[in-house]
mmCIF file of C-alpha atoms in Angstrom:
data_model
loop_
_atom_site.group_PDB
_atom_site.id
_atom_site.type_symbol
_atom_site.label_atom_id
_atom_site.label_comp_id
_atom_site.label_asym_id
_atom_site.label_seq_id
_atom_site.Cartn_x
_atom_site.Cartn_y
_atom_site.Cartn_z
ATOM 1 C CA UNK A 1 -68.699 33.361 -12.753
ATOM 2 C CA UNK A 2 -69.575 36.175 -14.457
ATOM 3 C CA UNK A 3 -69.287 36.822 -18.183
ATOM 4 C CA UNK A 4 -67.950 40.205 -17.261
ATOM 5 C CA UNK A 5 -64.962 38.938 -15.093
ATOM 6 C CA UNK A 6 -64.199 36.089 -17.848
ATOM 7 C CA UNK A 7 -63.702 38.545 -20.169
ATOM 8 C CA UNK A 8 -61.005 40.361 -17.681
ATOM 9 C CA UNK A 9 -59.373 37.196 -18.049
ATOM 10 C CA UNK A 10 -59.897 36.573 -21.565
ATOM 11 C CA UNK A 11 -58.284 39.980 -21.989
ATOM 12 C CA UNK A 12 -54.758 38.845 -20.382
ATOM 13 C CA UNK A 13 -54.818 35.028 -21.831
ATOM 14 C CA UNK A 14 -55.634 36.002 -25.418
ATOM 15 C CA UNK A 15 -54.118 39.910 -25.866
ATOM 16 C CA UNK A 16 -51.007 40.038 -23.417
ATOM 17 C CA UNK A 17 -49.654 36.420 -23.467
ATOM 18 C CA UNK A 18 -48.218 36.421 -26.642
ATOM 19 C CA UNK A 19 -48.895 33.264 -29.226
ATOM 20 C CA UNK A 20 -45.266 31.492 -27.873
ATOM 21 C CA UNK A 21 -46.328 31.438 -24.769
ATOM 22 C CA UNK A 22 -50.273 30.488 -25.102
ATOM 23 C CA UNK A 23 -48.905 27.256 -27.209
ATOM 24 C CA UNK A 24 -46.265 26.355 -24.608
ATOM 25 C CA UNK A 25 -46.118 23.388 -22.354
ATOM 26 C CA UNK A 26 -45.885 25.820 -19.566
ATOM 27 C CA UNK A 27 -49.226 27.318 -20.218
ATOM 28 C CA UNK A 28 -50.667 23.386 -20.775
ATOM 29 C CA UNK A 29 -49.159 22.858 -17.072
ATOM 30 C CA UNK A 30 -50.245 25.983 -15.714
ATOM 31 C CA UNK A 31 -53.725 25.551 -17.105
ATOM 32 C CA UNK A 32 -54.477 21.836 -16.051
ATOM 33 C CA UNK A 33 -53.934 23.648 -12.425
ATOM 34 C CA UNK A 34 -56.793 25.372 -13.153
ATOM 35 C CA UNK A 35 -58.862 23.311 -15.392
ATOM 36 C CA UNK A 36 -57.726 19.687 -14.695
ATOM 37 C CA UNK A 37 -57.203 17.325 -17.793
ATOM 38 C CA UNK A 38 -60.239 18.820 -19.381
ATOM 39 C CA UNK A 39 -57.802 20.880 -20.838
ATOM 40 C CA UNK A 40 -55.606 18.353 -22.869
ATOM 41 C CA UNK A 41 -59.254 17.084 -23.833
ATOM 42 C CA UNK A 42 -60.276 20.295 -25.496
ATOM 43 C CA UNK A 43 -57.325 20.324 -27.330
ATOM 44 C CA UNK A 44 -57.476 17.229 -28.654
ATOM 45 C CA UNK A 45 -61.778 17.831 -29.401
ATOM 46 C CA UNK A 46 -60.533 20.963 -31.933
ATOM 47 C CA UNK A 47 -57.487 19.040 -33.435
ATOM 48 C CA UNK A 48 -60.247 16.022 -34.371
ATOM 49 C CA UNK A 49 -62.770 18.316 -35.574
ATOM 50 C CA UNK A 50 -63.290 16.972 -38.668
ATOM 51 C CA UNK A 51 -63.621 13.677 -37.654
ATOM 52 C CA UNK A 52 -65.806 13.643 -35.020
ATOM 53 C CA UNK A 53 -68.778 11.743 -34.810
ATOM 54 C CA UNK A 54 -72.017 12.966 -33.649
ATOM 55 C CA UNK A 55 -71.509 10.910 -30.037
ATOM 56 C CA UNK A 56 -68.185 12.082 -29.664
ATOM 57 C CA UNK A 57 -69.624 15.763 -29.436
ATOM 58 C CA UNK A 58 -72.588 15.136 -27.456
ATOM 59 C CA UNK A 59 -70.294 13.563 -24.865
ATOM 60 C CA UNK A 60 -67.492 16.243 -24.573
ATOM 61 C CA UNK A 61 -70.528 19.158 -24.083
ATOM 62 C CA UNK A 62 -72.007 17.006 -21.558
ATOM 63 C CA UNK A 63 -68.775 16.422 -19.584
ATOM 64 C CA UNK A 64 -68.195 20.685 -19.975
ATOM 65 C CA UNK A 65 -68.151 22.361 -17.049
ATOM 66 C CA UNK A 66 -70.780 25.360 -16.785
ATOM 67 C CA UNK A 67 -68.531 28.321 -16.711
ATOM 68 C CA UNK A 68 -70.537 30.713 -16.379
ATOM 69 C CA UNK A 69 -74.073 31.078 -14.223
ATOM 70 C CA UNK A 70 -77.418 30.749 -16.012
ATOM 71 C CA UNK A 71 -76.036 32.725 -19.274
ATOM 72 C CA UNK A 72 -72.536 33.065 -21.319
ATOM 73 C CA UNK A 73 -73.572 36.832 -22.435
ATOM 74 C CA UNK A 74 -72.866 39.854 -20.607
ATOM 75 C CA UNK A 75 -74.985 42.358 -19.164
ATOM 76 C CA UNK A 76 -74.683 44.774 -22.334
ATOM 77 C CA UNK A 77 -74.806 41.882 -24.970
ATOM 78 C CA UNK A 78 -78.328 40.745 -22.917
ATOM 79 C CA UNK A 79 -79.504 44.204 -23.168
ATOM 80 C CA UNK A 80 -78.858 45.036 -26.813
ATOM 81 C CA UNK A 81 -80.641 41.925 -27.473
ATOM 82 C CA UNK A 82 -83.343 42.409 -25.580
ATOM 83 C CA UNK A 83 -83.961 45.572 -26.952
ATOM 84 C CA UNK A 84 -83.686 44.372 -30.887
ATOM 85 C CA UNK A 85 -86.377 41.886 -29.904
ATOM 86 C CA UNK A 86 -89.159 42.590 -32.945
ATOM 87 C CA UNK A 87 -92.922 40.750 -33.229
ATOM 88 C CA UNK A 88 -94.805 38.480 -31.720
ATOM 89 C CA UNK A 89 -92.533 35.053 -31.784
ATOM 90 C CA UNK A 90 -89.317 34.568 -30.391
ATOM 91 C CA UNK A 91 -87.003 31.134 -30.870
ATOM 92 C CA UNK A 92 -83.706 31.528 -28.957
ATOM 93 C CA UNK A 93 -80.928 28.777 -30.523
ATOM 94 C CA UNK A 94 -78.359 27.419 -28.114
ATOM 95 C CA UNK A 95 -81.120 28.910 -25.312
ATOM 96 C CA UNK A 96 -78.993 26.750 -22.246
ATOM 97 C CA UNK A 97 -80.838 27.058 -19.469
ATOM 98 C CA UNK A 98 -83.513 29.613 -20.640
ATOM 99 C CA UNK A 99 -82.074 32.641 -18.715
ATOM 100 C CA UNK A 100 -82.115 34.827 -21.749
ATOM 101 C CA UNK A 101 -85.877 33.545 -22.293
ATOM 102 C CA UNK A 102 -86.442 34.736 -19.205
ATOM 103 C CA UNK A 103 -84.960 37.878 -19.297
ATOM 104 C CA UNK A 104 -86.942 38.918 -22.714
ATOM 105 C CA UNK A 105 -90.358 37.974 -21.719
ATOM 106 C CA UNK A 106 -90.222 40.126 -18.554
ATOM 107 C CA UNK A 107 -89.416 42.811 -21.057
ATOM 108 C CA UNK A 108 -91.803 42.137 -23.742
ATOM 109 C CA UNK A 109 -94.690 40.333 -21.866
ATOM 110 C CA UNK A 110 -96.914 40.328 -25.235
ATOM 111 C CA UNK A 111 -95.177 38.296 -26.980
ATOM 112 C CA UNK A 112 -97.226 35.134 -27.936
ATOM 113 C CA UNK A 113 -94.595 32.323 -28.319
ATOM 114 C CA UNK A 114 -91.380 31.606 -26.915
ATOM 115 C CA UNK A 115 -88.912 29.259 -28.108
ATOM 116 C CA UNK A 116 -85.796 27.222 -27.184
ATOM 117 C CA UNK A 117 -83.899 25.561 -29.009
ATOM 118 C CA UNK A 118 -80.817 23.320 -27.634
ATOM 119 C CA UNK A 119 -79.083 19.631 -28.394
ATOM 120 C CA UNK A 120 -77.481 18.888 -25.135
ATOM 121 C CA UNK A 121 -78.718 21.082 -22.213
ATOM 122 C CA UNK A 122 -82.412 21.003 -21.581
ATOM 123 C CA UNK A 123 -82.700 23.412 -18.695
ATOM 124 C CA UNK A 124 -85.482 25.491 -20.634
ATOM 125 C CA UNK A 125 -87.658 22.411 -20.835
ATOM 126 C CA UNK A 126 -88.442 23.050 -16.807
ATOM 127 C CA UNK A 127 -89.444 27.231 -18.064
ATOM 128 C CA UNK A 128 -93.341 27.556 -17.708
ATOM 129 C CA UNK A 129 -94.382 29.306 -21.093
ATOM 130 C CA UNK A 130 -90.931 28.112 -23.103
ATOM 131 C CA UNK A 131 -91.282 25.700 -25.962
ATOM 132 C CA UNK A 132 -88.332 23.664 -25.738
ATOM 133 C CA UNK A 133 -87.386 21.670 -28.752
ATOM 134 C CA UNK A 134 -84.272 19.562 -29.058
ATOM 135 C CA UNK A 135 -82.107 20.147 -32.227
ATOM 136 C CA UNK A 136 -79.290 20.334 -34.067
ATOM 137 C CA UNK A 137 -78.482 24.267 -35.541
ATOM 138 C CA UNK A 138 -77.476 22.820 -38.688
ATOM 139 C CA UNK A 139 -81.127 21.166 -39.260
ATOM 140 C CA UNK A 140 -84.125 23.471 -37.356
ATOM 141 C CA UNK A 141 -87.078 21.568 -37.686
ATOM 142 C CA UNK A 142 -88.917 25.071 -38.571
ATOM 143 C CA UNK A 143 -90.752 26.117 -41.171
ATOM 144 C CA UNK A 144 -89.155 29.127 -43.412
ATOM 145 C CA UNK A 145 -90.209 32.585 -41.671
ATOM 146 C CA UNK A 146 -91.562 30.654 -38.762
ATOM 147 C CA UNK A 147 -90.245 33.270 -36.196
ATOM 148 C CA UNK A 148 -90.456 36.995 -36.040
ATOM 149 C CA UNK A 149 -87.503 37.279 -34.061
ATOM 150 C CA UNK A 150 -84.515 34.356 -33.684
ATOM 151 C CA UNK A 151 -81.807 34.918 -31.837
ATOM 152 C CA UNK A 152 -78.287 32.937 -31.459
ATOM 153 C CA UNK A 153 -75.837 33.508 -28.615
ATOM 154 C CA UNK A 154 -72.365 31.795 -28.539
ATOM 155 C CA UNK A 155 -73.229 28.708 -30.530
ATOM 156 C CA UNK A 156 -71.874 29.639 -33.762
ATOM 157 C CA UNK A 157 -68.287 29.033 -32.432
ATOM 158 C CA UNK A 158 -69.250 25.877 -31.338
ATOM 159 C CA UNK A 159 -70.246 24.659 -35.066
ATOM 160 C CA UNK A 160 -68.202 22.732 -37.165
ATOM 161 C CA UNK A 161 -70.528 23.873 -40.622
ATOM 162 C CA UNK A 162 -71.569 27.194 -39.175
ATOM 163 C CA UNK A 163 -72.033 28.428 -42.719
ATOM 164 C CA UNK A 164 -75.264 25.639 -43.130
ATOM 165 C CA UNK A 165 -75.977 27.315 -39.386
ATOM 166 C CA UNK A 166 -76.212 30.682 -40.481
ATOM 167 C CA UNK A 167 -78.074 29.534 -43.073
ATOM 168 C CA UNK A 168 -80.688 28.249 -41.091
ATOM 169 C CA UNK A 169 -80.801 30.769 -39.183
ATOM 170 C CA UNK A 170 -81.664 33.026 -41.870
ATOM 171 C CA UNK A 171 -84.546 30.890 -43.102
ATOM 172 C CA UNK A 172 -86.822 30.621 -39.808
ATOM 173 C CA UNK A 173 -86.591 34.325 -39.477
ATOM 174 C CA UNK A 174 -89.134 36.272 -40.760
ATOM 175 C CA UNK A 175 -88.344 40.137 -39.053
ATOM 176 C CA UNK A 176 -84.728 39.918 -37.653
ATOM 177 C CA UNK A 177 -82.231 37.750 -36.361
ATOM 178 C CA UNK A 178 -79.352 38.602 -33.446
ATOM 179 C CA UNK A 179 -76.580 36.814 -33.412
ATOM 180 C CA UNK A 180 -73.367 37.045 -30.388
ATOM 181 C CA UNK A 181 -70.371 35.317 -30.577
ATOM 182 C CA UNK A 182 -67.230 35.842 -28.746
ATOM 183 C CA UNK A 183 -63.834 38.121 -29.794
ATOM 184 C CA UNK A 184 -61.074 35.931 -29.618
ATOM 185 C CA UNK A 185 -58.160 34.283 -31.021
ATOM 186 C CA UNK A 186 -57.255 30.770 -31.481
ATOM 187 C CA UNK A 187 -54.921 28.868 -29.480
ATOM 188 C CA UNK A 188 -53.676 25.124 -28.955
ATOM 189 C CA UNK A 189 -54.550 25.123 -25.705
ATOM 190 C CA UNK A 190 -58.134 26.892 -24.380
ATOM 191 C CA UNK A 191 -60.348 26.577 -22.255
ATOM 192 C CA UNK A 192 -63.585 25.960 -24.021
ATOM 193 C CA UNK A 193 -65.143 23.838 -26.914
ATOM 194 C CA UNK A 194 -65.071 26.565 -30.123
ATOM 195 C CA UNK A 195 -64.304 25.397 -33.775
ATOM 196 C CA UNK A 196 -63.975 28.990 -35.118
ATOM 197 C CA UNK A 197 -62.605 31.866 -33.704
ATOM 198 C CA UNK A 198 -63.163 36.051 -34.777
ATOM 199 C CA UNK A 199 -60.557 38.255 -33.852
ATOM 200 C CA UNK A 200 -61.877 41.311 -35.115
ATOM 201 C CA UNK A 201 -65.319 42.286 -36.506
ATOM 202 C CA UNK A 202 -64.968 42.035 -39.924
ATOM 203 C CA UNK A 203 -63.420 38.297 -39.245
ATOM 204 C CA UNK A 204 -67.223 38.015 -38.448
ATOM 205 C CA UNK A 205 -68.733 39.634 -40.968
ATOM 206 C CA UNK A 206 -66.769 37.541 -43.593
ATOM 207 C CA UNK A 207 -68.133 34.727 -41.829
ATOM 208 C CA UNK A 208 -72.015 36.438 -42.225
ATOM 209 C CA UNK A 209 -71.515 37.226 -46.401
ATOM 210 C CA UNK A 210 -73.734 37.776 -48.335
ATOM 211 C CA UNK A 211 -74.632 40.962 -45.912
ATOM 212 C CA UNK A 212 -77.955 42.369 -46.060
ATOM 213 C CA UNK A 213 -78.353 45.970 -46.535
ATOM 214 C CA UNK A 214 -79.776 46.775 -42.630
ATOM 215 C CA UNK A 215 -77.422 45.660 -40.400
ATOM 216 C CA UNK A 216 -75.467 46.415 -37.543
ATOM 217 C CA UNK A 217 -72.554 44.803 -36.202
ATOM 218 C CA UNK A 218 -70.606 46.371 -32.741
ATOM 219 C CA UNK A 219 -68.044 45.194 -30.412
ATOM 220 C CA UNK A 220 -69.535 44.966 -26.732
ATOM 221 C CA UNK A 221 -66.898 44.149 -24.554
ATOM 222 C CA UNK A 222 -64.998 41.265 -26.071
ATOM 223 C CA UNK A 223 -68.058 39.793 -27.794
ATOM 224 C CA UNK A 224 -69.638 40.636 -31.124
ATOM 225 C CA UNK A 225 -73.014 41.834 -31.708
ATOM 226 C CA UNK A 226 -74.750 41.490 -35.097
ATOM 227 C CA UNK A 227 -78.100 42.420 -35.914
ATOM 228 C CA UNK A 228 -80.647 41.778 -39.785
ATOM 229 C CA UNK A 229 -83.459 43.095 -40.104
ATOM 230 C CA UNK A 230 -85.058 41.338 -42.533
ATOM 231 C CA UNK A 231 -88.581 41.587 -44.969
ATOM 232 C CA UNK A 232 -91.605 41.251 -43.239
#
């Protein structure tokens, strides 16, 4: 499915269906025709968050069901990240199954390494000319300024510290970093893994502080793009 038509449906679940009725048993019944008991199971993954151990996590991604084919961003997000794509290095964190790798080294066929990072889904390993490296976002095993360009799609509402993510994410950039993450609204019952939820754009930016002074942040559909450029 396409991120595009998702979001249709994102639109009615999370903006029309109003908070009494997204918490309801009716929409737990309604859903589990949809989604099975997967959906009682992602419930109970947010209530435990704080508790989980490191094998409980691992296990629940592995059991997810691929939503959407090859990537979770749409068609503009790819684009306005492909375009903010700056120097020689790339490392995409949370890369799945490489198809935004792919999609950036057809448009910038100079650069001279490409990344991917990931902890549960090693698709990108098979990518001829991706470095795939298994890790954790909360501990890159990068040096500081290792990559002129990094680049983090939907993960950071999948992290429990995302704060320590950011963080890192900050320190193996050397030119800019591009992070996505989805507009939405949190709910007992979903129908995906996320910890931490933006509503609105500057429930993301709160999230990013300290801000740097070049920046830009947009809506693009119902996701949110943000953009540093950083010190060379």
């Amino acid at each position: 499915m396409r991120r595009e038509t998702t979001n249709r449906i994102r639109f009615v679940i999370e903006d029309i269906l109003p908070p009494i009725l997204r918490d309801s048993r009716l929409f737990l019944w309604l859903a589990e025709r949809v989604w099975g008991k997967h959906i009682r199971d992602l419930a109970e993954f947010r209530a435990r968050a704080p508790f989980l151990t490191e094998e409980a996590y691992a296990a629940l991604y592995r059991k997810h069901p691929r939503v959407h084919a090859g990537t979770d961003n749409s068609e503009a997000c790819i684009e306005q990240v492909v375009q903010g794509v700056e120097g020689e290095s790339v490392c995409d964190i949370g890369c799945g199954t490489g198809a935004l790798l792919t999609r950036i080294r057809a448009r910038h066929p100079h650069l001279a390494r490409v990344t991917g990072v990931d902890f549960v889904i090693d698709d990108a390993a098979a990518l001829p000319g991706v470095e795939y490296v298994a890790a954790k976002i909360e501990n890159l095993p990068f040096a500081d300024k290792e990559f002129d360009t990094v680049i983090c799609t939907h993960v950071i509402e999948h992290v429990l510290e995302y704060q320590r993510a950011i963080a890192e994410l900050r320190r193996i950039a050397r030119k800019r970093l591009i992070i996505v993450v989805p507009r939405e609204r949190e709910a007992r019952y979903s129908f995906n893994p996320h910890f931490n939820f933006f509503p609105y754009t500057h429930s993301f930016l709160r999230a990013m502080h300290p801000i740097p002074p070049q920046y830009t942040c947009a809506d693009i559909g119902r996701d949110i793009f943000y953009m540093e450029t950083l010190e060379g």
